[in-house]
Amino acid sequence: MPKLILSMDGLVLKEIALDKEKISIGRKPNNDIQIDNLAISGQHALITTILDDSFLEDQNSTNGSYVNGQPVKKCVLHNNDVIELGKYRLKFIADVKRRERGDRVEPSAALRSSAAGASAEQRGDATQMLPPDVLASVTAEEADDNPRLGIVKVLTGPTAGRELRLAKAMTTLGKPGVQVAVITRRPQGYFIAHAEGGSFPQVNNRPIEAGAHPLNDGDILEIAGVRMAFSLTD
């Protein structure tokens, strides 16, 4: 599993495994990672991990969060990225072996869209939008190990007929605050997981369960009241 290496002034303090979906960082003792320093806000930052991807989100901290020297609000974490909180450093170590094996990981509740929807400037890649009813935010790198490209075609609503190519490793679809789903592209194929909202997205008129649900060619999705058709190219 991915982990963080906490250090200050070059001295390694401890290693923290990212063994939970959400890891909170802050000065207060109720955080998963407590840093008792006045430069750190009570609830400073949050790291969310789903499948093989981790995201950092600043929690409106007083002094801000930095990744590799750049101030960030929300961003994808890559192997060897360094998170800077005051004088403290948290080096992110991805689970490279798991990526190479192509293991499948089942998330329990998945990812908030706010973490997945980081701006293109912070992530360094493009963001695709399907306004006004469908939000699609692309994160992470290309998943070239899967040769068959997935496509989602909107069937209902003002954007009916629009197609979205699922070329990136992770795409979020839905309406923030209502219902958001995450579609991930892996060597084994495409998977959909619930990310936000009181009800779960539907596949072929049945709500999915918690965790990652595999998608098959021809599946009909319903996310935030919008019906879509999922297909695979040859």
Coordinates of C-alpha atoms in Angstrom, one line a residue:
M1 CA 0.0 0.0 0.0
P2 CA 1.2 3.6 -0.5
K3 CA 2.8 5.3 2.5
L4 CA 4.1 8.7 3.7
I5 CA 7.5 9.3 5.2
L6 CA 7.3 12.2 7.7
S7 CA 10.5 14.2 8.3
M8 CA 11.6 17.6 9.6
D9 CA 15.0 19.3 8.9
G10 CA 16.1 16.1 7.1
L11 CA 15.4 13.9 10.1
V12 CA 12.9 11.0 9.4
L13 CA 10.4 10.9 12.2
K14 CA 8.2 8.0 11.1
E15 CA 6.5 6.2 8.2
I16 CA 2.7 6.2 7.9
A17 CA 0.9 3.6 5.8
L18 CA -2.1 4.9 3.8
D19 CA -4.3 2.0 5.0
K20 CA -7.5 4.0 5.1
E21 CA -9.5 5.7 2.4
K22 CA -9.2 9.0 4.2
I23 CA -6.2 10.1 6.2
S24 CA -6.5 13.5 8.0
I25 CA -3.5 15.6 8.9
G26 CA -3.5 18.4 11.5
R27 CA -2.6 19.8 14.9
K28 CA -5.6 18.4 16.8
P29 CA -5.3 15.0 18.3
N30 CA -8.3 13.6 16.5
N31 CA -6.3 13.6 13.2
D32 CA -4.9 10.3 11.8
I33 CA -1.5 12.1 11.5
Q34 CA -1.1 14.6 14.3
I35 CA 1.6 17.3 13.9
D36 CA 1.7 19.3 17.1
N37 CA 3.0 22.5 15.7
L38 CA 1.5 26.0 15.6
A39 CA 2.2 26.3 11.9
I40 CA -0.1 23.4 11.3
S41 CA -3.9 24.1 11.4
G42 CA -6.2 22.0 13.5
Q43 CA -7.5 20.3 10.4
H44 CA -4.8 21.0 7.9
A45 CA -5.1 18.5 5.0
L46 CA -6.8 15.3 3.9
I47 CA -5.4 12.5 1.8
T48 CA -7.9 10.3 0.0
T49 CA -6.9 7.0 -1.6
I50 CA -9.1 5.0 -4.1
L51 CA -7.7 2.0 -6.0
D52 CA -4.1 2.9 -6.9
D53 CA -4.5 6.7 -6.7
S54 CA -4.1 9.2 -3.8
F55 CA -5.2 12.8 -3.7
L56 CA -4.2 15.6 -1.3
E57 CA -6.8 18.3 -0.4
D58 CA -6.0 21.3 1.7
Q59 CA -8.7 21.9 4.4
N60 CA -8.6 25.7 4.2
S61 CA -5.5 25.7 6.4
T62 CA -4.0 29.0 7.6
N63 CA -0.5 28.5 6.1
G64 CA -1.5 26.3 3.1
S65 CA -0.3 23.0 1.7
Y66 CA 2.6 22.6 -0.8
V67 CA 3.5 19.8 -3.1
N68 CA 7.0 19.9 -4.5
G69 CA 7.3 23.6 -3.6
Q70 CA 4.0 24.6 -5.2
P71 CA 0.9 25.7 -3.3
V72 CA -2.1 23.4 -3.9
K73 CA -5.7 23.1 -2.9
K74 CA -6.4 19.7 -4.5
C75 CA -4.0 17.5 -6.4
V76 CA -3.1 14.0 -7.4
L77 CA -0.1 12.6 -5.7
H78 CA 2.6 10.9 -7.7
N79 CA 5.4 8.7 -6.5
N80 CA 8.1 10.6 -4.6
D81 CA 6.1 13.8 -4.4
V82 CA 6.9 15.8 -1.3
I83 CA 4.1 17.4 0.7
E84 CA 5.2 20.4 2.7
L85 CA 3.3 21.6 5.8
G86 CA 5.2 24.3 7.6
K87 CA 8.7 22.8 8.5
Y88 CA 7.4 19.3 8.1
R89 CA 7.8 17.1 5.0
L90 CA 5.7 14.1 4.0
K91 CA 7.2 12.1 1.1
F92 CA 4.6 10.1 -0.8
I93 CA 5.7 6.6 -1.8
A94 CA 3.2 4.9 -4.2
D95 CA 2.6 1.2 -4.2
V96 CA 4.7 0.6 -7.3
K97 CA 4.7 -3.2 -6.9
R98 CA 0.9 -3.4 -6.8
R99 CA 0.7 -1.2 -10.0
E100 CA 3.1 -3.5 -11.7
R101 CA 1.2 -6.6 -10.7
G102 CA -2.1 -5.0 -11.7
D103 CA -3.8 -6.1 -8.5
R104 CA -7.4 -5.0 -8.0
V105 CA -8.3 -3.1 -4.9
E106 CA -11.8 -2.7 -3.6
P107 CA -12.6 0.7 -2.0
S108 CA -15.3 0.8 0.6
A109 CA -16.9 4.2 0.1
A110 CA -14.8 5.7 -2.6
L111 CA -13.7 9.2 -3.3
R112 CA -15.2 12.6 -2.9
S113 CA -15.5 14.5 -6.2
S114 CA -13.8 17.5 -4.7
A115 CA -10.6 15.6 -4.4
A116 CA -10.8 14.0 -7.8
G117 CA -11.8 17.3 -9.4
A118 CA -8.6 19.2 -8.9
S119 CA -7.8 21.9 -11.4
A120 CA -5.9 21.2 -14.6
E121 CA -3.2 23.6 -13.5
Q122 CA -2.6 21.7 -10.3
R123 CA -2.6 18.3 -12.0
G124 CA -0.8 19.1 -15.2
D125 CA -3.4 17.4 -17.3
A126 CA -6.7 18.2 -19.1
T127 CA -10.2 18.4 -17.6
Q128 CA -13.1 17.3 -19.7
M129 CA -16.6 18.8 -19.0
L130 CA -20.1 17.8 -20.0
P131 CA -22.2 20.8 -18.9
P132 CA -24.6 21.4 -17.3
D133 CA -25.8 18.0 -16.0
V134 CA -22.7 15.9 -16.1
L135 CA -19.3 16.8 -14.6
A136 CA -16.4 14.8 -15.8
S137 CA -13.0 15.4 -14.3
V138 CA -10.0 13.5 -15.5
T139 CA -7.1 12.7 -13.2
A140 CA -3.9 10.6 -13.1
E141 CA -2.0 9.2 -16.1
E142 CA -3.0 7.3 -19.2
A143 CA -3.8 3.6 -18.5
D144 CA -2.2 2.2 -21.6
D145 CA -2.1 -1.3 -20.3
N146 CA -5.8 -1.6 -21.2
P147 CA -6.0 -1.6 -25.1
R148 CA -9.8 -1.3 -25.3
L149 CA -10.9 2.3 -24.9
G150 CA -14.2 2.9 -23.0
I151 CA -16.7 5.5 -24.2
V152 CA -19.7 6.9 -22.3
K153 CA -22.5 8.3 -24.4
V154 CA -25.1 10.5 -22.7
L155 CA -28.6 9.3 -23.4
T156 CA -30.8 11.8 -21.5
G157 CA -30.8 15.5 -20.5
P158 CA -29.5 18.6 -22.3
T159 CA -26.2 16.9 -23.3
A160 CA -27.9 13.8 -24.8
G161 CA -25.8 12.5 -27.7
R162 CA -22.5 13.8 -26.2
E163 CA -19.7 11.2 -25.9
L164 CA -16.9 11.1 -23.4
R165 CA -13.8 9.0 -24.1
L166 CA -12.5 7.4 -20.9
A167 CA -8.9 7.6 -21.9
K168 CA -7.5 8.5 -18.5
A169 CA -7.0 6.4 -15.4
M170 CA -9.8 8.0 -13.5
T171 CA -12.9 10.0 -14.5
T172 CA -15.6 11.4 -12.2
L173 CA -19.2 11.8 -13.4
G174 CA -22.2 13.3 -11.8
K175 CA -23.4 16.4 -9.9
P176 CA -21.3 17.4 -6.9
G177 CA -23.5 17.4 -3.8
V178 CA -26.1 15.2 -5.4
Q179 CA -24.4 12.0 -6.7
V180 CA -20.9 11.4 -8.1
A181 CA -19.3 8.2 -9.4
V182 CA -15.8 7.4 -10.3
I183 CA -14.9 5.3 -13.3
T184 CA -11.4 3.9 -13.3
R185 CA -9.5 2.3 -16.1
R186 CA -7.3 -0.6 -15.2
P187 CA -5.5 -3.4 -17.1
Q188 CA -8.4 -5.7 -16.1
G189 CA -11.0 -3.3 -17.6
Y190 CA -13.2 -0.5 -16.4
F191 CA -14.8 -0.2 -12.9
I192 CA -17.3 2.2 -11.4
A193 CA -17.5 3.1 -7.8
H194 CA -19.8 5.4 -5.7
A195 CA -18.1 8.6 -4.7
E196 CA -20.7 11.0 -3.3
G197 CA -24.4 11.2 -2.5
G198 CA -27.0 9.5 -0.5
S199 CA -27.9 7.0 -3.2
F200 CA -25.6 4.8 -5.4
P201 CA -25.3 5.0 -9.2
Q202 CA -27.2 2.4 -11.2
V203 CA -25.9 -0.1 -13.7
N204 CA -28.6 -1.7 -15.9
N205 CA -31.3 -0.3 -13.6
R206 CA -29.8 -1.8 -10.4
P207 CA -27.8 0.2 -7.8
I208 CA -24.2 -0.8 -7.5
E209 CA -22.9 -2.0 -4.1
A210 CA -20.0 -0.4 -2.2
G211 CA -16.7 -1.0 -3.8
A212 CA -15.6 -1.2 -7.4
H213 CA -18.2 -2.7 -9.9
P214 CA -16.9 -4.0 -13.2
L215 CA -18.3 -2.4 -16.4
N216 CA -19.2 -4.5 -19.5
D217 CA -19.7 -3.4 -23.1
G218 CA -23.3 -2.2 -23.5
D219 CA -24.0 -1.4 -19.8
I220 CA -26.5 1.4 -19.1
L221 CA -25.5 3.7 -16.3
E222 CA -27.6 6.2 -14.4
I223 CA -25.7 8.8 -12.5
A224 CA -27.4 11.8 -10.9
G225 CA -30.5 11.1 -12.9
V226 CA -28.6 11.1 -16.2
R227 CA -28.6 7.8 -18.3
M228 CA -25.5 6.9 -20.2
A229 CA -24.4 4.0 -22.3
F230 CA -21.0 2.4 -21.7
S231 CA -19.2 0.8 -24.7
L232 CA -15.8 -0.5 -25.5
T233 CA -13.9 0.1 -28.8
D234 CA -12.3 -2.8 -30.6

